[in-house]
Short mmCIF file of C-alpha atoms in Angstrom, two decimals:
data_model
loop_
_atom_site.label_atom_id
_atom_site.label_comp_id
_atom_site.label_asym_id
_atom_site.label_seq_id
_atom_site.Cartn_x
_atom_site.Cartn_y
_atom_site.Cartn_z
CA UNK A 1 86.32 130.87 118.44
CA UNK A 2 87.45 131.27 114.83
CA UNK A 3 86.36 128.04 113.05
CA UNK A 4 89.19 128.31 110.53
CA UNK A 5 91.88 128.24 113.20
CA UNK A 6 90.17 125.64 115.39
CA UNK A 7 92.05 122.34 115.59
CA UNK A 8 92.36 119.50 118.13
CA UNK A 9 94.70 120.61 120.91
CA UNK A 10 95.87 117.15 121.94
CA UNK A 11 96.35 114.84 118.97
CA UNK A 12 97.73 111.45 119.97
CA UNK A 13 100.00 110.09 117.26
CA UNK A 14 100.14 106.43 116.31
CA UNK A 15 103.25 104.76 117.81
CA UNK A 16 105.04 104.66 114.44
CA UNK A 17 104.31 108.34 113.78
CA UNK A 18 105.39 109.20 117.31
CA UNK A 19 108.74 107.53 116.66
CA UNK A 20 109.11 109.44 113.40
CA UNK A 21 108.34 112.66 115.27
CA UNK A 22 111.07 111.80 117.81
CA UNK A 23 113.60 111.63 114.98
CA UNK A 24 112.80 115.11 113.65
CA UNK A 25 114.70 118.13 114.95
CA UNK A 26 112.64 121.04 116.31
CA UNK A 27 112.48 123.97 113.93
CA UNK A 28 113.61 121.91 110.94
CA UNK A 29 112.09 121.67 107.47
CA UNK A 30 110.07 118.52 106.74
CA UNK A 31 108.47 117.14 103.59
CA UNK A 32 105.80 114.47 104.13
CA UNK A 33 105.11 112.39 101.00
CA UNK A 34 101.67 110.83 100.90
CA UNK A 35 100.85 112.95 103.93
CA UNK A 36 97.23 111.79 104.22
CA UNK A 37 95.12 114.16 106.30
CA UNK A 38 98.17 116.07 107.56
CA UNK A 39 98.12 114.65 111.11
CA UNK A 40 101.90 114.28 111.39
CA UNK A 41 102.72 117.68 109.89
CA UNK A 42 100.15 119.44 112.07
CA UNK A 43 101.58 117.76 115.18
CA UNK A 44 105.14 118.67 114.22
CA UNK A 45 104.09 122.27 113.58
CA UNK A 46 102.28 122.59 116.90
CA UNK A 47 104.78 120.71 119.10
CA UNK A 48 108.16 120.99 117.33
CA UNK A 49 107.76 124.29 115.45
CA UNK A 50 108.61 122.45 112.25
CA UNK A 51 108.20 124.13 108.87
CA UNK A 52 106.52 121.42 106.87
CA UNK A 53 104.84 120.68 103.57
CA UNK A 54 103.00 117.64 102.31
CA UNK A 55 102.40 115.95 98.98
CA UNK A 56 99.09 114.13 98.57
CA UNK A 57 96.92 113.06 95.63
CA UNK A 58 93.61 112.23 97.32
CA UNK A 59 91.10 115.09 97.16
CA UNK A 60 89.59 114.43 100.58
CA UNK A 61 92.98 114.28 102.27
CA UNK A 62 94.06 117.51 100.57
CA UNK A 63 90.95 119.22 101.93
CA UNK A 64 91.66 117.83 105.41
CA UNK A 65 95.22 119.21 105.24
CA UNK A 66 93.95 122.65 104.28
CA UNK A 67 91.46 122.58 107.15
CA UNK A 68 94.37 121.79 109.50
CA UNK A 69 96.35 124.68 108.11
CA UNK A 70 98.94 122.32 106.63
CA UNK A 71 100.69 123.37 103.42
CA UNK A 72 99.99 120.68 100.82
CA UNK A 73 100.71 120.10 97.13
CA UNK A 74 98.36 117.84 95.21
CA UNK A 75 100.46 115.59 93.02
CA UNK A 76 101.11 111.94 92.19
CA UNK A 77 104.36 110.82 93.83
CA UNK A 78 105.09 108.59 90.82
CA UNK A 79 105.86 111.82 88.94
CA UNK A 80 108.82 112.46 91.22
CA UNK A 81 109.90 115.48 93.24
CA UNK A 82 111.25 117.74 90.51
CA UNK A 83 109.52 120.78 92.04
CA UNK A 84 111.88 120.61 95.05
CA UNK A 85 115.54 121.65 95.18
CA UNK A 86 118.44 119.52 96.32
CA UNK A 87 118.62 119.30 100.13
CA UNK A 88 115.66 121.66 100.52
CA UNK A 89 114.49 119.74 103.60
CA UNK A 90 116.16 118.31 106.67
CA UNK A 91 113.84 115.27 106.64
CA UNK A 92 111.64 113.67 103.98
CA UNK A 93 109.01 111.21 105.25
CA UNK A 94 107.30 108.44 103.30
CA UNK A 95 104.98 106.71 105.78
CA UNK A 96 103.28 103.42 104.81
CA UNK A 97 103.37 104.33 101.12
CA UNK A 98 106.60 102.74 99.82
CA UNK A 99 104.91 99.37 99.20
CA UNK A 100 102.37 100.96 96.85
CA UNK A 101 104.92 102.81 94.70
CA UNK A 102 105.65 101.53 91.19
CA UNK A 103 109.06 103.24 91.01
CA UNK A 104 110.49 102.27 94.39
CA UNK A 105 114.15 103.02 93.69
CA UNK A 106 113.28 106.33 92.05
CA UNK A 107 111.31 107.69 95.00
CA UNK A 108 114.05 106.66 97.46
CA UNK A 109 116.69 108.39 95.33
CA UNK A 110 114.51 111.50 95.13
CA UNK A 111 114.05 111.47 98.92
CA UNK A 112 117.84 111.35 99.31
CA UNK A 113 118.22 114.20 96.83
CA UNK A 114 115.78 116.71 98.35
CA UNK A 115 116.37 115.80 102.01
CA UNK A 116 119.36 115.38 104.28
CA UNK A 117 117.59 112.49 105.97
CA UNK A 118 114.79 110.19 104.89
CA UNK A 119 112.26 108.23 106.92
CA UNK A 120 110.25 105.36 105.45
CA UNK A 121 107.80 102.90 106.97
CA UNK A 122 106.21 99.84 105.39
CA UNK A 123 104.45 96.58 106.30
CA UNK A 124 106.89 93.78 107.09
CA UNK A 125 106.13 90.85 104.80
CA UNK A 126 108.45 88.72 106.92
CA UNK A 127 105.94 88.68 109.80
CA UNK A 128 105.60 84.98 110.62
CA UNK A 129 101.81 84.58 110.10
CA UNK A 130 102.33 85.72 106.50
CA UNK A 131 104.57 82.74 105.86
CA UNK A 132 102.07 80.45 107.54
CA UNK A 133 99.27 81.78 105.31
CA UNK A 134 101.36 81.12 102.19
CA UNK A 135 102.13 77.57 103.36
CA UNK A 136 98.37 77.08 103.62
CA UNK A 137 98.01 78.20 100.01
CA UNK A 138 96.65 81.69 100.74
CA UNK A 139 97.94 85.22 100.39
CA UNK A 140 98.13 86.78 103.87
CA UNK A 141 95.44 89.16 105.08
CA UNK A 142 96.30 90.91 108.36
CA UNK A 143 95.61 94.15 110.19
CA UNK A 144 98.65 95.78 108.58
CA UNK A 145 97.80 94.32 105.15
CA UNK A 146 94.00 94.07 105.22
CA UNK A 147 93.41 93.70 101.49
CA UNK A 148 92.67 90.59 99.45
CA UNK A 149 95.11 89.70 96.69
CA UNK A 150 92.80 91.07 93.95
CA UNK A 151 92.21 94.56 95.39
CA UNK A 152 95.43 95.35 97.26
CA UNK A 153 97.29 98.62 96.58
CA UNK A 154 100.46 96.90 97.85
CA UNK A 155 102.54 95.99 94.80
CA UNK A 156 106.06 95.78 96.27
CA UNK A 157 106.03 93.90 99.55
CA UNK A 158 109.32 93.32 101.33
CA UNK A 159 110.96 92.12 104.53
CA UNK A 160 113.32 94.08 106.75
CA UNK A 161 116.33 92.44 105.13
CA UNK A 162 114.98 93.17 101.65
CA UNK A 163 114.76 96.88 102.43
CA UNK A 164 118.20 96.95 104.03
CA UNK A 165 119.69 95.31 100.93
CA UNK A 166 118.00 97.90 98.71
CA UNK A 167 119.22 100.74 100.92
CA UNK A 168 122.80 99.42 100.58
CA UNK A 169 122.40 99.20 96.80
CA UNK A 170 121.22 102.83 96.67
CA UNK A 171 124.00 103.94 99.05
CA UNK A 172 121.56 104.98 101.75
CA UNK A 173 123.10 104.76 105.22
CA UNK A 174 120.60 103.45 107.74
CA UNK A 175 120.81 105.47 110.95
CA UNK A 176 117.94 104.06 113.01
CA UNK A 177 115.27 101.37 112.85
CA UNK A 178 112.10 100.79 114.85
CA UNK A 179 109.66 97.91 114.45
CA UNK A 180 106.11 97.53 115.71
CA UNK A 181 103.38 94.94 116.09
CA UNK A 182 100.18 96.96 116.14
CA UNK A 183 100.77 99.47 118.98
CA UNK A 184 103.68 97.61 120.60
CA UNK A 185 107.33 98.15 119.74
CA UNK A 186 109.15 94.91 118.92
CA UNK A 187 112.78 94.55 119.97
CA UNK A 188 113.29 90.77 119.93
CA UNK A 189 113.36 88.96 116.56
CA UNK A 190 111.77 91.91 114.75
CA UNK A 191 112.10 90.28 111.33
CA UNK A 192 109.62 87.60 112.41
CA UNK A 193 107.53 89.36 115.04
CA UNK A 194 106.90 92.87 113.68
CA UNK A 195 104.12 93.94 111.33
CA UNK A 196 105.55 97.39 110.54
CA UNK A 197 109.09 98.71 110.11
CA UNK A 198 110.29 102.32 110.27
CA UNK A 199 113.75 103.34 109.03
CA UNK A 200 115.70 106.59 109.17
CA UNK A 201 118.52 106.96 106.64
CA UNK A 202 120.99 109.42 105.15
CA UNK A 203 122.54 109.45 101.71
CA UNK A 204 126.22 108.53 101.66
#
């Protein structure tokens, strides 16, 4: 076996990534921002014949992408997406990274510029135990937000309604939404009961 081409044959995606994969057309072009170790792009390549590229800043993740055979560009997302043309991709994904961006509106506008559709996911600050923690005088620490207040990378936390209001302001048309609590999809009272939200949108 060639060690360069060896890769896991049956990667099981997290439920939120599996839903994102369901929203992506086979054979389409995908840009994954903050792509991590390239798990999603590798799965889409192997199962949906997607032509994908990732943007990642972490050295170890970039190496992992290369080992998976995933095309990756090492760059800070805060610098924008100027290297990509308008509507170069069918879908642009920003998974569990939006809350750590300093220029939130800018990255969403850039996603709408370079992609026909955008997909974002983020921790839901409206999850009811978060409110209970604040009433007790503490910042919430949960599985989806495991950091203490002094070392968290999360600088822009929001609820489902907060994101939907921002999307309307930026003229992003929300096409689909999925919400999760750990590995379970939440369909009833998602604003209170979900820990993670995933949205698919198009620019108007």
